PDB file of C-alpha atoms and ligand atoms in Angstrom:
ATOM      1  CA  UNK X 139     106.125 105.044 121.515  1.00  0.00           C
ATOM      2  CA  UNK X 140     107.473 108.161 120.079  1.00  0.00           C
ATOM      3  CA  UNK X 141     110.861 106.187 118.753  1.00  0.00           C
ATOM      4  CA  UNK X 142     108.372 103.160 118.051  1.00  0.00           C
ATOM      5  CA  UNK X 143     106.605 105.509 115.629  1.00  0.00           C
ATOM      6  CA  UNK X 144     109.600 106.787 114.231  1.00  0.00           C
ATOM      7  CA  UNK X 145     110.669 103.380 113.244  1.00  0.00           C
ATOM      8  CA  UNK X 146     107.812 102.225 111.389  1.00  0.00           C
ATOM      9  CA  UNK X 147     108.059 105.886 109.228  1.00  0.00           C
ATOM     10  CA  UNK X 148     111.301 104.995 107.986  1.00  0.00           C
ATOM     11  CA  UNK X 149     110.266 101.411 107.227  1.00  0.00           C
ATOM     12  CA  UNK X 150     107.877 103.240 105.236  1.00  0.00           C
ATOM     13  CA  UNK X 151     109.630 105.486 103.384  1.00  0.00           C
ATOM     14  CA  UNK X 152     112.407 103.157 102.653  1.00  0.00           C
ATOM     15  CA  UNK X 153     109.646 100.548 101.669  1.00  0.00           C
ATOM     16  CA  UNK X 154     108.660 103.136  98.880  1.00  0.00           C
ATOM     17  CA  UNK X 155     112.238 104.360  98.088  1.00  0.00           C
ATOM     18  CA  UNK X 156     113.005 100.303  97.325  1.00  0.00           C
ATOM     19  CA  UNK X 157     109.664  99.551  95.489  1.00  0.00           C
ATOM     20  CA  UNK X 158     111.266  97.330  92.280  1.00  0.00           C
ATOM     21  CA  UNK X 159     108.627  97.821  89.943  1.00  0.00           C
ATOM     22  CA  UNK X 160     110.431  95.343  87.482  1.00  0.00           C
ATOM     23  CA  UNK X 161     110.510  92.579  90.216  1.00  0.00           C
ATOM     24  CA  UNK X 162     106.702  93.500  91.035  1.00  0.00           C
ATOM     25  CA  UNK X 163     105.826  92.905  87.391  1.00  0.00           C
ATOM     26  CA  UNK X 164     107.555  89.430  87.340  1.00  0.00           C
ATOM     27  CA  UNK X 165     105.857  88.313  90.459  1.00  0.00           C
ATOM     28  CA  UNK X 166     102.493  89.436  88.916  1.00  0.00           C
ATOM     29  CA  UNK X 167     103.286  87.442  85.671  1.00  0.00           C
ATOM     30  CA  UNK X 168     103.893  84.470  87.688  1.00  0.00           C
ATOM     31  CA  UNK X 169     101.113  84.627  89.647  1.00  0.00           C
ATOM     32  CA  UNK X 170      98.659  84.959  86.586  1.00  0.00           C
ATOM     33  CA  UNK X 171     100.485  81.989  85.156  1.00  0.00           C
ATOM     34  CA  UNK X 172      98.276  79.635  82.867  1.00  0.00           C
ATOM     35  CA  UNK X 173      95.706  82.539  83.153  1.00  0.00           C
ATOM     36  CA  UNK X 174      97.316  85.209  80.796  1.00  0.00           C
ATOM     37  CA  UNK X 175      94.553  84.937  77.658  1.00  0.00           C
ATOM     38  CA  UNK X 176      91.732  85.256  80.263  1.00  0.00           C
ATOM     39  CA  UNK X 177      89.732  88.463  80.509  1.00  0.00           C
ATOM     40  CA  UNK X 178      91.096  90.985  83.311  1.00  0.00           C
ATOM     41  CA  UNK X 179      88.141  90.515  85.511  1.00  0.00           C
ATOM     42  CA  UNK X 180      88.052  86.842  85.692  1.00  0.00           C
ATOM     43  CA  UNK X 181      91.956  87.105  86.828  1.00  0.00           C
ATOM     44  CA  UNK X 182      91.879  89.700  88.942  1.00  0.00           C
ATOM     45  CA  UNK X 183      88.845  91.106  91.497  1.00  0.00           C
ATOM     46  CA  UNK X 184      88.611  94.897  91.354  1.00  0.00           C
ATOM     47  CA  UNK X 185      88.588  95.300  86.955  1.00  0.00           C
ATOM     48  CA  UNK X 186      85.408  97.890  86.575  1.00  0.00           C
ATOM     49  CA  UNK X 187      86.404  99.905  83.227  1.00  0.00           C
ATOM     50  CA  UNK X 188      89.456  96.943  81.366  1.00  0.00           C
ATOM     51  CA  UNK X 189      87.028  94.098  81.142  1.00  0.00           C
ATOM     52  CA  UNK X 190      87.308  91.558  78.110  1.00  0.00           C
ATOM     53  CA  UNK X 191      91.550  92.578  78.165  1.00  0.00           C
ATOM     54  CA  UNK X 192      94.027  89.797  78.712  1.00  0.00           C
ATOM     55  CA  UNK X 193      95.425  89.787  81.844  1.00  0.00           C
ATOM     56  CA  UNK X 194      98.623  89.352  80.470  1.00  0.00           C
ATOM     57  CA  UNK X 195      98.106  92.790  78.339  1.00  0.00           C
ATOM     58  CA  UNK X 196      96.605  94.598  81.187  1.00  0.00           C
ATOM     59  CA  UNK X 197      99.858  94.507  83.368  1.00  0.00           C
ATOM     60  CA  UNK X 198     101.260  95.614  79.810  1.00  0.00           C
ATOM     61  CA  UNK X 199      98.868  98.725  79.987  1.00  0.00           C
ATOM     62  CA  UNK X 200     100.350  99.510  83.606  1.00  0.00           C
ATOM     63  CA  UNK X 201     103.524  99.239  82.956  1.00  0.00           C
ATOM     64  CA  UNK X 202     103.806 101.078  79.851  1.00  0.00           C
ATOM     65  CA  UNK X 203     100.884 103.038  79.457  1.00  0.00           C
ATOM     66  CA  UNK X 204     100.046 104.178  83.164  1.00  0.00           C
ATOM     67  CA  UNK X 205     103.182 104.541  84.779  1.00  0.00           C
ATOM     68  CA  UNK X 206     105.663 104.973  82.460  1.00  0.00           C
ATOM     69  CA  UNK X 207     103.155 107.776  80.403  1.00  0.00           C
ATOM     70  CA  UNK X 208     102.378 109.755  83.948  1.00  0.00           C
ATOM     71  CA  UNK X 209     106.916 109.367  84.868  1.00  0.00           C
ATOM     72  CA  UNK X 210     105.683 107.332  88.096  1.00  0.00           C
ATOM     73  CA  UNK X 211     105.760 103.931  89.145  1.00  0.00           C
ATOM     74  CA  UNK X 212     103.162 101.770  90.381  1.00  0.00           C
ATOM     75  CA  UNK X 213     103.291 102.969  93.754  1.00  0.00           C
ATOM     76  CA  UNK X 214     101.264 106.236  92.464  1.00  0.00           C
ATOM     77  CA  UNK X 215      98.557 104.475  92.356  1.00  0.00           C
ATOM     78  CA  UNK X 216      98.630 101.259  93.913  1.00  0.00           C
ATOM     79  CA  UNK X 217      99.388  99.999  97.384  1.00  0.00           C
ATOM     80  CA  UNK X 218     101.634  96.512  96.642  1.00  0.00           C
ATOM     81  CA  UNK X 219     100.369  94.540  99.015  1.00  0.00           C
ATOM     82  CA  UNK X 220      97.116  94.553  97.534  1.00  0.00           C
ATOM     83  CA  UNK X 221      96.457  95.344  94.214  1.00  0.00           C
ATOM     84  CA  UNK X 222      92.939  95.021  93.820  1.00  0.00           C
ATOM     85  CA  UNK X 223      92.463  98.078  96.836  1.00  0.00           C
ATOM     86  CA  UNK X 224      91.117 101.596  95.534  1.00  0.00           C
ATOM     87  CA  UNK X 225      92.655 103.352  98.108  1.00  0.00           C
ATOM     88  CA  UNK X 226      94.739 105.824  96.514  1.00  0.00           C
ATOM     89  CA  UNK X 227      93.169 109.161  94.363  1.00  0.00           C
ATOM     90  CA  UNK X 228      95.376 108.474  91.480  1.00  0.00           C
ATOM     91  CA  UNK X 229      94.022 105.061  90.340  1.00  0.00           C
ATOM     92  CA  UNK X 230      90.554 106.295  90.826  1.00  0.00           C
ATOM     93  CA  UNK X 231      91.021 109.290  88.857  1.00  0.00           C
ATOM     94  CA  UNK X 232      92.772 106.940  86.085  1.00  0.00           C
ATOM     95  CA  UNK X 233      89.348 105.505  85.892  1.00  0.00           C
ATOM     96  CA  UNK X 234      88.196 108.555  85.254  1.00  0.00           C
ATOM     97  CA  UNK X 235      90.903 109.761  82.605  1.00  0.00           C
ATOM     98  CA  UNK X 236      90.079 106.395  80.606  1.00  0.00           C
ATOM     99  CA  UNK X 237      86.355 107.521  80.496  1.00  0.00           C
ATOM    100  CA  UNK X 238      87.362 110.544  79.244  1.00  0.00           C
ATOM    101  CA  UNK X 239      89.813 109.430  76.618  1.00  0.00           C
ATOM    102  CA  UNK X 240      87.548 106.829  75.163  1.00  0.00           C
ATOM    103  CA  UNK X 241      85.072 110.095  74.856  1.00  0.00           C
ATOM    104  CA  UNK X 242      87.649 111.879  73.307  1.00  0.00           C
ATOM    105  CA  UNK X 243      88.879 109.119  70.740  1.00  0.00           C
ATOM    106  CA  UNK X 244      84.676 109.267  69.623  1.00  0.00           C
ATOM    107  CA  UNK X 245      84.794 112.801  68.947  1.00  0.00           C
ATOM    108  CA  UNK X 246      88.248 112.760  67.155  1.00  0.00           C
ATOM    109  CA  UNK X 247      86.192 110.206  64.679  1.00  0.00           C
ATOM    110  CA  UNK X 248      83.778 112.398  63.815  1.00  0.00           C
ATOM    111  CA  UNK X 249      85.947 114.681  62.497  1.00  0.00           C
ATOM    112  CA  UNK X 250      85.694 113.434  58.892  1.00  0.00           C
ATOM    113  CA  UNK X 251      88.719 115.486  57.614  1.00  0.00           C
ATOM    114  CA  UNK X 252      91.086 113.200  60.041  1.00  0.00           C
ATOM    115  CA  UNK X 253      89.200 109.868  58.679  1.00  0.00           C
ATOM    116  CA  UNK X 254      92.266 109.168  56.003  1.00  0.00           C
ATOM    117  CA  UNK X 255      94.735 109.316  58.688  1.00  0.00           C
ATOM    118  CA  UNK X 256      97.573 105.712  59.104  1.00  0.00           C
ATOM    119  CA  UNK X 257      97.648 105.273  62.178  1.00  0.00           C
ATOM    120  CA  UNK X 258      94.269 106.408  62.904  1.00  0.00           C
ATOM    121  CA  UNK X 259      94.271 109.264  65.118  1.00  0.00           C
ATOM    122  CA  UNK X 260      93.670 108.297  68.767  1.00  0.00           C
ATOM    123  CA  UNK X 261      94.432 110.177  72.485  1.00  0.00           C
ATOM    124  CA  UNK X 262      95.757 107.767  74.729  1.00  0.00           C
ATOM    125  CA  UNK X 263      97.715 109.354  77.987  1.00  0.00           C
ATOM    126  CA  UNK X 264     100.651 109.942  76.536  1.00  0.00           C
ATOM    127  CA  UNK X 265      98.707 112.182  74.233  1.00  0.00           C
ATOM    128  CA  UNK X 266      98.488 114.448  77.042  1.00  0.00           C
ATOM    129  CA  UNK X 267     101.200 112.972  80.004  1.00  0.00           C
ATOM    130  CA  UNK X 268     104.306 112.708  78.372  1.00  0.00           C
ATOM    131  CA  UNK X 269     105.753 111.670  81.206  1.00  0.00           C
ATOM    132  CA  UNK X 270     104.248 113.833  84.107  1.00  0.00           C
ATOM    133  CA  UNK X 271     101.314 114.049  86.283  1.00  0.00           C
ATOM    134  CA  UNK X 272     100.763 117.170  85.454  1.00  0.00           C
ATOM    135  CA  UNK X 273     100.212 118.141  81.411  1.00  0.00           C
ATOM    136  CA  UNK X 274     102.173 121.475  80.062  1.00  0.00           C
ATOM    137  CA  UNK X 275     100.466 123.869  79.224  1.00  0.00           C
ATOM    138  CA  UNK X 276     103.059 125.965  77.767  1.00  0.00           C
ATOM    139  CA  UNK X 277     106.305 124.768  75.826  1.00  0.00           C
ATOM    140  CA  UNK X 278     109.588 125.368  77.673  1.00  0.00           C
TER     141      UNK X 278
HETATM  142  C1  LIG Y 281      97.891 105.908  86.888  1.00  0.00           C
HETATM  143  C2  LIG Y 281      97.455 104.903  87.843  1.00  0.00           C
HETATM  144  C3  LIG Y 281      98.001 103.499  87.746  1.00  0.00           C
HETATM  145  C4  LIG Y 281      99.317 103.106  87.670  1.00  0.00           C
HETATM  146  C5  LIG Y 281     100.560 103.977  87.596  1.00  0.00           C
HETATM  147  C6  LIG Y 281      99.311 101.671  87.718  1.00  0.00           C
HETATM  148  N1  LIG Y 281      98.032 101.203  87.818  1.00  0.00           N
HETATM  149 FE1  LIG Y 281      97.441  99.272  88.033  1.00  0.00          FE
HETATM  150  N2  LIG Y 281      95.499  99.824  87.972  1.00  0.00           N
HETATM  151  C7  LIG Y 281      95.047 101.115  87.826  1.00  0.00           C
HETATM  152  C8  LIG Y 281      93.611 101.105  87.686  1.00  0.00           C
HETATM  153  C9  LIG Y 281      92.703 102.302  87.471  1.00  0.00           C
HETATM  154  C10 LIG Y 281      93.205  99.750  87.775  1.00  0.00           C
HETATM  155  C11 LIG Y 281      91.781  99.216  87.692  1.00  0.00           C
HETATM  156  C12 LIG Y 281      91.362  99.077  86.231  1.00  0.00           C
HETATM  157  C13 LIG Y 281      89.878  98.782  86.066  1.00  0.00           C
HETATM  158  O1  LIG Y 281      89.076  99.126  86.936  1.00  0.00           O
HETATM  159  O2  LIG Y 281      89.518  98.205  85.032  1.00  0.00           O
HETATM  160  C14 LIG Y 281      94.423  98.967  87.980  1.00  0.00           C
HETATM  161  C15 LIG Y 281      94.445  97.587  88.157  1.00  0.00           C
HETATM  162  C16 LIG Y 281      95.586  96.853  88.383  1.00  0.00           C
HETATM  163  C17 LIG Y 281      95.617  95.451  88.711  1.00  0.00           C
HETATM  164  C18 LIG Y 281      94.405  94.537  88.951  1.00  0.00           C
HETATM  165  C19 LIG Y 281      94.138  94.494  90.445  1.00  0.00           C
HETATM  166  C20 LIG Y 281      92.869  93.723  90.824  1.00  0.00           C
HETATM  167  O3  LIG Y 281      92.993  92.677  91.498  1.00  0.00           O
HETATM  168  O4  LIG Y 281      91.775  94.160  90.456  1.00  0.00           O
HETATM  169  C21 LIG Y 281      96.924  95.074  88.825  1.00  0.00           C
HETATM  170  C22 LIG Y 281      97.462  93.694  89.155  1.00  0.00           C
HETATM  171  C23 LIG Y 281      97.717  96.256  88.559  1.00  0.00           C
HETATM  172  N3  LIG Y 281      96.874  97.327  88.308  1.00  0.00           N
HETATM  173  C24 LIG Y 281      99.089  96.282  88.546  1.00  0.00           C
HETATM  174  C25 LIG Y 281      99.852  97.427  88.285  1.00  0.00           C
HETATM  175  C26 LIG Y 281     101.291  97.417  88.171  1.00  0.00           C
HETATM  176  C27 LIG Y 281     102.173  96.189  88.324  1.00  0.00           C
HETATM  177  C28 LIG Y 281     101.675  98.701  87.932  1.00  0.00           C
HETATM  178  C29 LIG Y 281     103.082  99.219  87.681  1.00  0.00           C
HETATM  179  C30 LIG Y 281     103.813  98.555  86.600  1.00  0.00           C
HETATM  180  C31 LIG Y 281     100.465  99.510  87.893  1.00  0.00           C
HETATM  181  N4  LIG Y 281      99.381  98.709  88.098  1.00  0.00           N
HETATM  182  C32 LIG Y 281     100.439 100.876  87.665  1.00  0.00           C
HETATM  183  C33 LIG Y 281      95.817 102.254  87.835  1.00  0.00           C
HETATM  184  C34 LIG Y 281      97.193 102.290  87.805  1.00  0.00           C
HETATM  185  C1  LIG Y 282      93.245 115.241  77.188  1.00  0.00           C
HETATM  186  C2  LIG Y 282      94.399 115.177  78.063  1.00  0.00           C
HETATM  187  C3  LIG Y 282      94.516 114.001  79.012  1.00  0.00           C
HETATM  188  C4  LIG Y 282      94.473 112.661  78.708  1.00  0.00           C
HETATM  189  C5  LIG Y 282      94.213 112.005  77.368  1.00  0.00           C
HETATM  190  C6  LIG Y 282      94.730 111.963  79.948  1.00  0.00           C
HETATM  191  N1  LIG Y 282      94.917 112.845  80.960  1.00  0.00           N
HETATM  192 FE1  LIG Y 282      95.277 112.399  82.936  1.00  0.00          FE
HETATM  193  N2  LIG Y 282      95.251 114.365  83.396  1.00  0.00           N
HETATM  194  C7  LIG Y 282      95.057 115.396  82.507  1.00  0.00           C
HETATM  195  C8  LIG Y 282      95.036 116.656  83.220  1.00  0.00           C
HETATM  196  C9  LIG Y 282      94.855 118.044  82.602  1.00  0.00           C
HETATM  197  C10 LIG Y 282      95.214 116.328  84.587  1.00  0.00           C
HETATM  198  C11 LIG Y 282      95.250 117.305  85.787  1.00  0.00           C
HETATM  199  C12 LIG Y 282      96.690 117.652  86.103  1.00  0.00           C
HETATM  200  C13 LIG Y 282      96.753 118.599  87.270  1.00  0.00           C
HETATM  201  O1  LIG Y 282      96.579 119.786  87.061  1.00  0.00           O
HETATM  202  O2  LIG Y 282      96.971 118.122  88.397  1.00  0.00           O
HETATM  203  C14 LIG Y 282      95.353 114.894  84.658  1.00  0.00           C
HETATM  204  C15 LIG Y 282      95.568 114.198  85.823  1.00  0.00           C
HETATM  205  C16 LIG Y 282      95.726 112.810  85.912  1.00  0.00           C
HETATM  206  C17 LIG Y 282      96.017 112.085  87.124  1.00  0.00           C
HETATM  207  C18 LIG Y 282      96.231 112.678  88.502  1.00  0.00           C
HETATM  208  C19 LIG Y 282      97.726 112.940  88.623  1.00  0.00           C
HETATM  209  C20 LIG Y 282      98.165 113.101  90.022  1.00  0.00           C
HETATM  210  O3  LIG Y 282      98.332 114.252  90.463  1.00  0.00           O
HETATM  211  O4  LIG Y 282      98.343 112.099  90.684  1.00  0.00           O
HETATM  212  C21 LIG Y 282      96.091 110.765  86.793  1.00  0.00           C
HETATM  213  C22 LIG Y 282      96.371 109.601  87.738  1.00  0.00           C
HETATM  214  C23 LIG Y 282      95.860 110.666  85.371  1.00  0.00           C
HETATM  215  N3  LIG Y 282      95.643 111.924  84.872  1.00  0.00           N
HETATM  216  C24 LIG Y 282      95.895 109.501  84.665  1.00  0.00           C
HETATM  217  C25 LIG Y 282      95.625 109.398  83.304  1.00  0.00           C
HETATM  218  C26 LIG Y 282      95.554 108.147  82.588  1.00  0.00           C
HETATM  219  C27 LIG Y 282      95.816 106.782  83.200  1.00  0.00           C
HETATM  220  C28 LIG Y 282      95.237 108.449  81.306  1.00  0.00           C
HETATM  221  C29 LIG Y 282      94.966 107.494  80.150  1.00  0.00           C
HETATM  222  C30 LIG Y 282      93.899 106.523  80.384  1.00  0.00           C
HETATM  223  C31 LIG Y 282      95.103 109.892  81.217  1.00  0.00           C
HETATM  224  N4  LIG Y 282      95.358 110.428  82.442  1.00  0.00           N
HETATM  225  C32 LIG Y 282      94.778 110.582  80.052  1.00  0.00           C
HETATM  226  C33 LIG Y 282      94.918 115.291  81.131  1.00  0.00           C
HETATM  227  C34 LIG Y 282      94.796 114.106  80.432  1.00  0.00           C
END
């Protein structure tokens, strides 16, 4: 039991050490095949806060602005076999974080003194991530 046990950990861990998060994105673009212009939620079954994005852009979104902003793959927030499940913290806290940055983009237009700005100004979460779970909050 013991060694049984032992066995399945390592299948584990060398499950995560192997994830291919390139591979994972091709299989999803296949999969969604025909269906890429169609609105997230009608494509996939757990879409609460991306509804009315392409399917196609919303693996986009994960790819570069989730994971690659936050320096993790997809694994920090989603378990592979099942994309649609919510049960890891981070991807219901990135729920969260896209509440708050759609908050925070409202307030950074009623700053009138920005309004001239090209691009406009807007927080996304790189704004903040730069690559890390964790935002600095002091310079080097
Ligand atoms: C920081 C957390 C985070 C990362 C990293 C992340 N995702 Fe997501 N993902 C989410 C959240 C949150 C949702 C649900 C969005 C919503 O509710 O509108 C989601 C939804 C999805 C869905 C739709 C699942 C369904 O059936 O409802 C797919 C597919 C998906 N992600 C693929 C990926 C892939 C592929 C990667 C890596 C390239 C990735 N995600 C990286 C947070 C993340
Ligand atoms: C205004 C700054 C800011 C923005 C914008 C922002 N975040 Fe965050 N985020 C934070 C802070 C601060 C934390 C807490 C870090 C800590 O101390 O653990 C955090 C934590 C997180 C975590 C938990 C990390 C972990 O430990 O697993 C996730 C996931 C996350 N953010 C995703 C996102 C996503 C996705 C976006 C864009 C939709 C986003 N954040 C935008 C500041 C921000």
């Amino acid at each position: 039991m013991l060694r049984f046990s032992w066995i399945l950990l390592a299948a584990a861990a060398f499950a995560a050490d192997t994830f291919d998060q390139q591979a994972a994105v091709a299989e999803l673009r296949k999969k969604i095949a025909g269906k890429e212009s169609l609105p997230a939620e009608q494509v996939f079954s757990n879409i609460q806060k991306m509804k009315g994005v392409p399917a196609q852009r919303l693996l986009g979104v994960m790819a570069i602005g989730y994971a690659k902003s936050l320096g993790v793959t997809c694994t920090h927030c989603h378990n592979p076999e099942d994309w649609s499940s919510d049960e890891k913290t981070p991807k219901k806290i990135a729920r969260e974080m896209s509440d708050m940055s759609r908050t925070l983009n409202e307030q950074l237009r009623g700053i009138a003194l920005l309004k001239d700005r090209t691009p406009p100004v807007t927080v996304n979460c790189t704004t903040c991530h730069r690559g890390a779970t964790k935002p600095a909050l002091n310079l080097p």
